Short mmCIF file of C-alpha atoms in Angstrom, two decimals:
data_model
loop_
_atom_site.label_atom_id
_atom_site.label_comp_id
_atom_site.label_asym_id
_atom_site.label_seq_id
_atom_site.Cartn_x
_atom_site.Cartn_y
_atom_site.Cartn_z
CA MET A 395 115.57 90.79 82.86
CA ALA A 396 117.33 92.22 79.96
CA LEU A 397 118.42 96.26 78.99
CA ALA A 398 115.45 97.80 76.52
CA THR A 399 116.70 97.73 73.22
CA GLY A 400 116.97 99.93 70.44
CA SER A 401 118.90 103.67 69.87
CA ALA A 402 118.46 106.13 73.35
CA GLN A 403 116.67 109.49 72.91
CA THR A 404 120.73 112.02 73.79
CA ALA A 405 121.22 114.50 76.91
CA SER A 406 122.62 115.07 79.36
CA LEU A 407 123.27 115.23 82.72
CA ASN A 408 124.84 118.58 83.82
CA TYR A 409 125.90 119.95 86.95
CA VAL A 410 124.11 122.62 88.72
CA MET A 411 124.95 123.90 92.67
CA THR A 412 125.78 122.44 96.02
CA LEU A 413 123.31 123.56 98.62
CA GLY A 414 124.15 123.10 102.63
CA VAL A 415 126.53 122.37 105.14
CA ALA A 416 126.95 119.75 108.05
CA ALA A 417 125.15 120.17 111.32
CA MET A 418 124.08 118.71 113.97
CA GLU A 419 121.14 121.77 114.84
CA GLY A 420 120.47 124.53 112.99
CA ARG A 421 121.19 125.25 110.00
CA GLY A 422 122.52 122.67 107.65
CA PHE A 423 121.83 118.38 107.61
CA TYR A 424 123.54 116.28 109.42
CA TYR A 425 122.83 112.76 107.33
CA PRO A 426 120.39 113.41 104.93
CA VAL A 427 118.65 111.21 103.75
CA ASP A 428 115.54 112.71 101.28
CA THR A 429 114.43 115.63 100.39
CA ALA A 430 111.60 117.54 98.87
CA THR A 431 110.39 120.90 97.23
CA GLY A 432 107.09 122.42 98.41
CA PRO A 433 104.76 124.91 96.28
CA ASN A 434 106.72 127.85 97.91
CA GLY A 435 109.16 126.76 96.25
CA ARG A 436 110.71 126.07 99.41
CA LEU A 437 113.07 122.80 99.81
CA TYR A 438 112.77 120.78 103.30
CA VAL A 439 115.95 119.18 103.86
CA LEU A 440 114.60 115.13 105.96
CA GLY A 441 117.65 115.25 108.37
CA ARG A 442 118.45 110.98 110.12
CA GLY A 443 121.47 112.33 112.22
CA HIS A 444 123.70 108.62 112.51
CA ASP A 445 124.03 105.24 114.07
CA GLY A 446 124.04 105.95 118.22
CA ASP A 447 123.42 109.37 117.15
CA PRO A 448 120.69 111.13 117.26
CA ARG A 449 121.48 114.76 117.12
CA GLY A 450 120.80 115.83 112.79
CA ILE A 451 117.24 114.27 113.24
CA GLN A 452 115.69 117.72 111.73
CA VAL A 453 113.44 118.82 109.12
CA CYS A 454 115.59 122.30 107.53
CA VAL A 455 114.16 124.47 105.12
CA MET A 456 115.83 126.48 102.46
CA ASP A 457 115.85 127.29 99.19
CA VAL A 458 118.15 126.82 95.65
CA ASP A 459 119.78 130.79 96.69
CA SER A 460 121.05 129.25 100.00
CA GLU A 461 118.34 131.51 102.27
CA TYR A 462 116.68 129.08 105.60
CA TYR A 463 114.00 129.22 107.16
CA GLY A 464 113.91 127.08 109.95
CA VAL A 465 113.71 123.76 111.06
CA PHE A 466 111.33 121.93 112.88
CA GLY A 467 110.78 118.22 113.61
CA LEU A 468 113.39 116.25 116.98
CA VAL A 469 114.18 113.37 117.67
CA GLY A 470 111.62 111.13 120.27
CA GLU A 471 107.63 109.18 120.01
CA ALA A 472 105.58 112.61 120.37
CA ASP A 473 103.55 114.04 118.25
CA GLY A 474 105.88 115.71 115.58
CA GLN A 475 108.72 114.01 116.42
CA PHE A 476 110.85 111.06 114.41
CA ILE A 477 113.03 108.38 116.26
CA TRP A 478 114.58 106.58 112.59
CA PRO A 479 112.70 109.57 109.66
CA ALA A 480 113.19 107.60 106.31
CA GLY A 481 111.48 109.71 103.27
CA ILE A 482 109.48 113.33 103.45
CA ALA A 483 107.07 114.69 100.57
CA ILE A 484 105.34 118.03 99.67
CA ASP A 485 101.08 117.85 97.99
CA SER A 486 99.78 120.86 96.51
CA GLU A 487 98.37 122.78 99.15
CA GLY A 488 102.23 122.72 100.69
CA THR A 489 101.21 119.72 103.92
CA VAL A 490 104.18 118.17 104.04
CA TYR A 491 104.82 114.47 105.06
CA VAL A 492 107.08 112.53 107.41
CA SER A 493 107.07 108.62 107.26
CA ASP A 494 109.20 106.47 110.73
CA GLU A 495 110.44 103.18 109.60
CA HIS A 496 110.45 103.15 113.47
CA LEU A 497 107.12 104.04 114.54
CA ASN A 498 105.96 103.33 111.25
CA ARG A 499 103.52 105.87 110.63
CA ILE A 500 103.16 109.09 109.35
CA SER A 501 103.27 112.64 110.28
CA VAL A 502 102.09 115.81 108.66
CA PHE A 503 102.96 118.98 108.78
CA ASP A 504 101.71 122.93 107.59
CA ALA A 505 104.31 124.35 105.18
CA SER A 506 105.69 126.26 108.81
CA GLY A 507 106.35 122.37 109.89
CA THR A 508 103.11 122.75 112.74
CA PHE A 509 102.50 119.63 113.46
CA LEU A 510 98.59 118.91 112.15
CA LEU A 511 98.21 114.53 112.91
CA LYS A 512 99.62 111.16 112.23
CA TRP A 513 98.55 107.91 111.32
CA GLY A 514 99.44 104.16 110.99
CA ASN A 515 99.31 100.87 112.39
CA SER A 516 102.42 98.42 112.72
CA GLY A 517 101.42 94.40 110.66
CA SER A 518 101.84 93.51 107.19
CA GLY A 519 97.52 93.59 107.38
CA ALA A 520 95.71 95.95 104.27
CA GLY A 521 96.87 99.95 105.25
CA GLU A 522 99.02 98.49 107.79
CA LEU A 523 102.76 99.55 107.51
CA ASN A 524 105.86 98.04 108.24
CA GLY A 525 108.74 100.14 107.88
CA PRO A 526 107.88 103.03 105.59
CA ASN A 527 110.06 104.62 103.69
CA GLY A 528 110.17 106.17 100.22
CA LEU A 529 106.89 108.31 99.32
CA ALA A 530 105.35 110.98 96.88
CA VAL A 531 102.27 112.49 95.60
CA ASP A 532 100.10 111.45 92.98
CA ALA A 533 98.48 114.15 90.75
CA GLU A 534 95.22 113.94 92.98
CA ASP A 535 97.26 114.89 96.25
CA ARG A 536 96.98 110.74 97.25
CA LEU A 537 100.01 109.91 98.65
CA LEU A 538 101.76 106.98 97.76
CA VAL A 539 103.73 105.31 100.64
CA VAL A 540 107.23 102.59 100.20
CA ASP A 541 105.46 99.87 103.01
CA HIS A 542 110.12 98.99 103.07
CA ARG A 543 109.19 95.24 104.29
CA ASN A 544 105.52 94.70 103.36
CA HIS A 545 107.44 94.93 100.21
CA ARG A 546 105.59 96.60 98.09
CA VAL A 547 103.48 100.22 97.65
CA GLN A 548 99.76 101.59 99.50
CA ARG A 549 98.50 104.44 98.07
CA PHE A 550 95.82 106.84 100.97
CA THR A 551 94.10 109.22 101.19
CA LYS A 552 96.07 112.62 102.77
CA ASP A 553 93.72 111.51 106.09
CA GLY A 554 95.89 108.07 105.80
CA ASP A 555 92.65 105.62 104.67
CA LEU A 556 94.08 102.93 102.64
CA ILE A 557 93.00 103.71 98.58
CA SER A 558 94.21 100.76 96.97
CA SER A 559 97.99 99.03 96.98
CA PHE A 560 100.04 97.10 95.11
CA GLY A 561 103.25 94.92 94.64
CA GLU A 562 103.96 91.01 96.80
CA GLU A 563 106.86 89.62 98.04
CA GLY A 564 109.12 88.11 94.82
CA GLY A 565 111.51 88.43 92.46
CA GLY A 566 109.21 88.32 89.21
CA PRO A 567 107.37 91.14 87.50
CA GLY A 568 104.99 92.89 89.23
CA GLN A 569 106.85 91.82 92.67
CA LEU A 570 109.21 94.22 95.10
CA ASN A 571 111.80 93.13 97.02
CA LEU A 572 112.29 95.72 99.96
CA PRO A 573 111.67 98.08 97.97
CA TRP A 574 112.95 102.12 98.43
CA GLY A 575 111.68 105.23 96.93
CA VAL A 576 108.76 105.99 94.70
CA ALA A 577 108.03 108.50 92.07
CA ALA A 578 104.59 109.28 90.48
CA ALA A 579 104.41 109.99 86.74
CA SER A 580 102.78 112.69 84.97
CA SER A 581 101.46 110.15 83.46
CA GLY A 582 99.76 108.79 86.01
CA ASP A 583 102.23 105.76 86.70
CA VAL A 584 104.22 104.74 89.54
CA TYR A 585 107.93 103.74 89.51
CA VAL A 586 109.60 102.40 92.27
CA ALA A 587 113.13 101.42 93.63
CA ASP A 588 112.73 97.53 94.03
CA TRP A 589 116.34 97.83 96.54
CA GLY A 590 116.59 94.08 96.39
CA ASN A 591 116.04 93.05 93.22
CA HIS A 592 118.69 95.14 91.41
CA ARG A 593 115.87 97.10 89.16
CA VAL A 594 113.29 100.26 89.27
CA GLN A 595 110.03 99.17 87.65
CA ARG A 596 107.43 101.01 87.04
CA PHE A 597 103.49 100.27 86.79
CA ALA A 598 100.82 102.02 85.50
CA ALA A 599 98.24 103.94 88.54
CA ASP A 600 96.13 100.73 88.76
CA GLY A 601 98.33 99.01 90.00
CA GLU A 602 99.22 97.18 86.99
CA PHE A 603 102.69 95.69 86.42
CA VAL A 604 104.08 97.87 83.20
CA ALA A 605 107.76 97.65 82.96
CA SER A 606 111.53 96.62 85.12
CA TYR A 607 114.97 98.40 84.82
CA GLY A 608 117.80 97.19 84.73
CA GLY A 609 119.48 94.62 86.98
CA PRO A 610 122.20 94.05 88.95
CA GLY A 611 125.98 94.64 88.39
CA GLU A 612 128.27 98.44 87.10
CA GLY A 613 127.29 98.47 84.06
CA ASP A 614 125.91 101.84 82.34
CA GLY A 615 121.58 100.64 82.74
CA LEU A 616 122.69 98.59 85.01
CA PHE A 617 122.30 99.32 89.71
CA HIS A 618 123.00 97.74 92.78
CA ARG A 619 120.63 98.18 95.17
CA PRO A 620 118.70 101.58 93.76
CA SER A 621 117.38 103.65 96.26
CA SER A 622 115.28 106.71 94.65
CA VAL A 623 113.59 107.48 91.06
CA ALA A 624 112.07 111.21 89.41
CA VAL A 625 110.70 111.32 86.66
CA ASP A 626 110.09 114.12 84.61
CA THR A 627 107.08 115.33 82.52
CA GLU A 628 108.44 114.30 79.06
CA GLY A 629 109.68 110.53 81.18
CA PHE A 630 113.22 110.81 81.36
CA ILE A 631 113.89 108.30 84.58
CA PHE A 632 115.97 109.70 87.37
CA VAL A 633 117.68 107.03 89.62
CA ALA A 634 119.70 107.16 92.52
CA ASP A 635 122.46 103.66 92.76
CA TRP A 636 122.83 103.95 95.34
CA GLY A 637 124.79 101.06 96.48
CA ASN A 638 126.91 102.00 92.66
CA GLU A 639 127.59 105.35 94.23
CA ARG A 640 126.61 107.24 91.18
CA ILE A 641 123.21 108.79 89.89
CA GLN A 642 121.62 107.27 86.70
CA MET A 643 119.77 108.61 83.65
CA LEU A 644 117.42 106.56 81.11
CA ASP A 645 115.56 107.42 78.32
CA PRO A 646 112.26 107.36 78.03
CA ASP A 647 111.82 103.33 77.65
CA GLY A 648 114.44 102.63 80.13
CA ARG A 649 117.60 102.77 78.21
CA PHE A 650 120.73 104.52 79.55
CA VAL A 651 121.68 108.11 78.22
CA ALA A 652 123.79 109.02 81.10
CA LYS A 653 125.76 109.03 84.77
CA SER A 654 126.88 110.90 86.96
CA ARG A 655 129.73 110.08 90.16
CA GLY A 656 128.96 113.59 90.80
CA GLU A 657 130.67 116.93 90.48
CA ALA A 658 129.73 118.85 94.22
CA THR A 659 131.90 122.49 94.31
CA THR A 660 131.24 124.91 97.59
CA SER A 661 128.17 125.51 98.96
CA PRO A 662 127.12 129.48 99.91
CA TRP A 663 126.85 127.29 103.14
CA ALA A 664 130.54 125.72 103.51
CA GLN A 665 132.12 129.57 102.15
CA SER A 666 130.25 131.38 104.51
CA PHE A 667 132.03 128.55 107.20
CA LEU A 668 135.32 129.15 106.00
CA ASP A 669 135.10 132.39 105.87
CA ALA A 670 134.19 132.71 109.02
CA ASN A 671 137.32 129.61 110.17
CA VAL A 672 139.95 130.92 108.80
CA GLN A 673 142.12 127.79 110.17
CA GLU A 674 139.96 125.14 108.54
CA ALA A 675 140.04 127.28 105.22
CA GLU A 676 143.35 127.16 105.06
CA ALA A 677 143.68 123.56 105.96
CA ARG A 678 141.52 122.57 103.02
CA SER A 679 142.88 124.89 100.59
CA GLU A 680 146.71 122.50 102.03
CA SER A 681 144.94 119.23 101.37
CA ASP A 682 144.47 117.67 98.75
CA LEU A 683 140.76 116.64 97.16
CA ASP A 684 140.84 114.59 94.30
CA PRO A 685 143.59 112.66 95.56
CA ASP A 686 145.31 109.21 93.28
CA LEU A 687 143.10 106.16 93.57
CA ALA A 688 144.18 103.80 91.49
CA PHE A 689 145.55 101.64 94.50
CA LEU A 690 141.83 101.39 95.32
CA GLU A 691 141.34 99.72 92.28
CA GLY A 692 137.79 100.74 91.20
CA ASN A 693 136.58 100.31 94.63
CA VAL A 694 134.04 102.97 93.77
CA ARG A 695 132.97 103.43 98.08
CA GLU A 696 136.44 103.97 98.84
CA GLU A 697 136.64 106.24 96.15
CA SER A 698 133.79 108.02 96.78
CA HIS A 699 134.61 107.88 100.13
CA HIS A 700 137.99 109.62 99.64
CA THR A 701 137.08 111.87 96.28
CA GLN A 702 135.09 115.14 97.72
CA THR A 703 133.28 115.91 94.79
CA TYR A 704 132.17 112.60 94.68
CA PHE A 705 128.65 110.95 95.90
CA TRP A 706 128.88 109.19 99.31
CA SER A 707 126.21 107.10 99.28
CA PRO A 708 122.97 109.35 97.10
CA THR A 709 120.32 108.00 98.43
CA SER A 710 117.61 110.15 97.07
CA VAL A 711 116.02 111.82 93.34
CA LYS A 712 113.51 114.35 93.40
CA LEU A 713 112.73 116.57 91.11
CA ASP A 714 111.53 120.16 91.44
CA ALA A 715 109.44 122.89 89.86
CA GLU A 716 112.35 124.01 87.57
CA GLU A 717 113.47 120.31 87.03
CA ARG A 718 116.44 120.64 88.90
CA LEU A 719 117.83 117.34 90.48
CA HIS A 720 118.56 117.67 93.31
CA VAL A 721 120.61 114.59 95.32
CA THR A 722 120.54 114.22 98.12
CA ASP A 723 124.32 113.61 99.23
CA ARG A 724 123.94 111.82 102.58
CA ASN A 725 127.40 110.96 103.55
CA ARG A 726 129.08 114.55 102.94
CA HIS A 727 125.77 116.06 104.67
CA ARG A 728 124.55 118.29 101.41
CA ILE A 729 122.56 118.71 98.01
CA GLN A 730 123.87 118.18 94.32
CA VAL A 731 121.48 119.85 92.20
CA PHE A 732 121.66 119.12 87.92
CA GLU A 733 119.90 119.86 85.09
CA ARG A 734 119.29 117.80 81.64
CA SER A 735 119.45 119.30 78.78
CA ARG A 736 116.84 119.90 76.26
#
């Protein structure tokens, strides 16, 4: 699996802002896993909670100006509830879709969070689901669902009728190994974060294999368990390189362009918390937020654990209408926002 050859297009990945704050309910996120932007400009942040602790399982609605619009969804198996929420996507009408990889179903809400319907059956047959994860909406408002443990991507109508499917278990071209994230490009092509094969694969709209980018490793343009992918209108590819604790940007031909470990600053919600909690603010001001970690000898997981500005388990990359990149920074309960230079 070779990297693309030739000279990459020139661009940079620039930090813009940080959004959110750690909160187990209400305004904030607790181990968020995915984010989507609606046509109303609002951000819908999907919280998964932590192992054994269901607090934080909700969708928090906000915008890039840090206005808060409420939450919806709770832990449970009833209509509008989740057990292991995994992915979120929004169509052109503002309809919100959430995958649940435990209940093997898709829950559908309107833009205000009112439950509309659910669909999905457990299994490996056509149209059945086993661990649905990443979601994306194509140009015709059809829903792409990463069928994680069935090693495929399925395309459905908004009511859950199967349209098509592609992928099978394996490591060859067009084969998938526990895929995680998916993106529908304006060209009609579909990009899949092939988690188990440490690569991103590109397919035509009909599911025909087009190209593969990356491969296992820590170098530029290589990945370790990529969890999410996004593609802008000019074809630049953004990857949540989850296992390497970073994001990477590739040009439209899959050549490495830029990367980031994270540059977080204090978000408005976090600053509001510190303003109201003087003792915690004082303790933070006296802390070393950028320690010397030479003793870790390049252990990126531990470096991210100890460095406040870094990503710590970046699970999702999504583009908004302005083509700003929203990175769901799971273990730090926040979103870091970037943009590509033009």
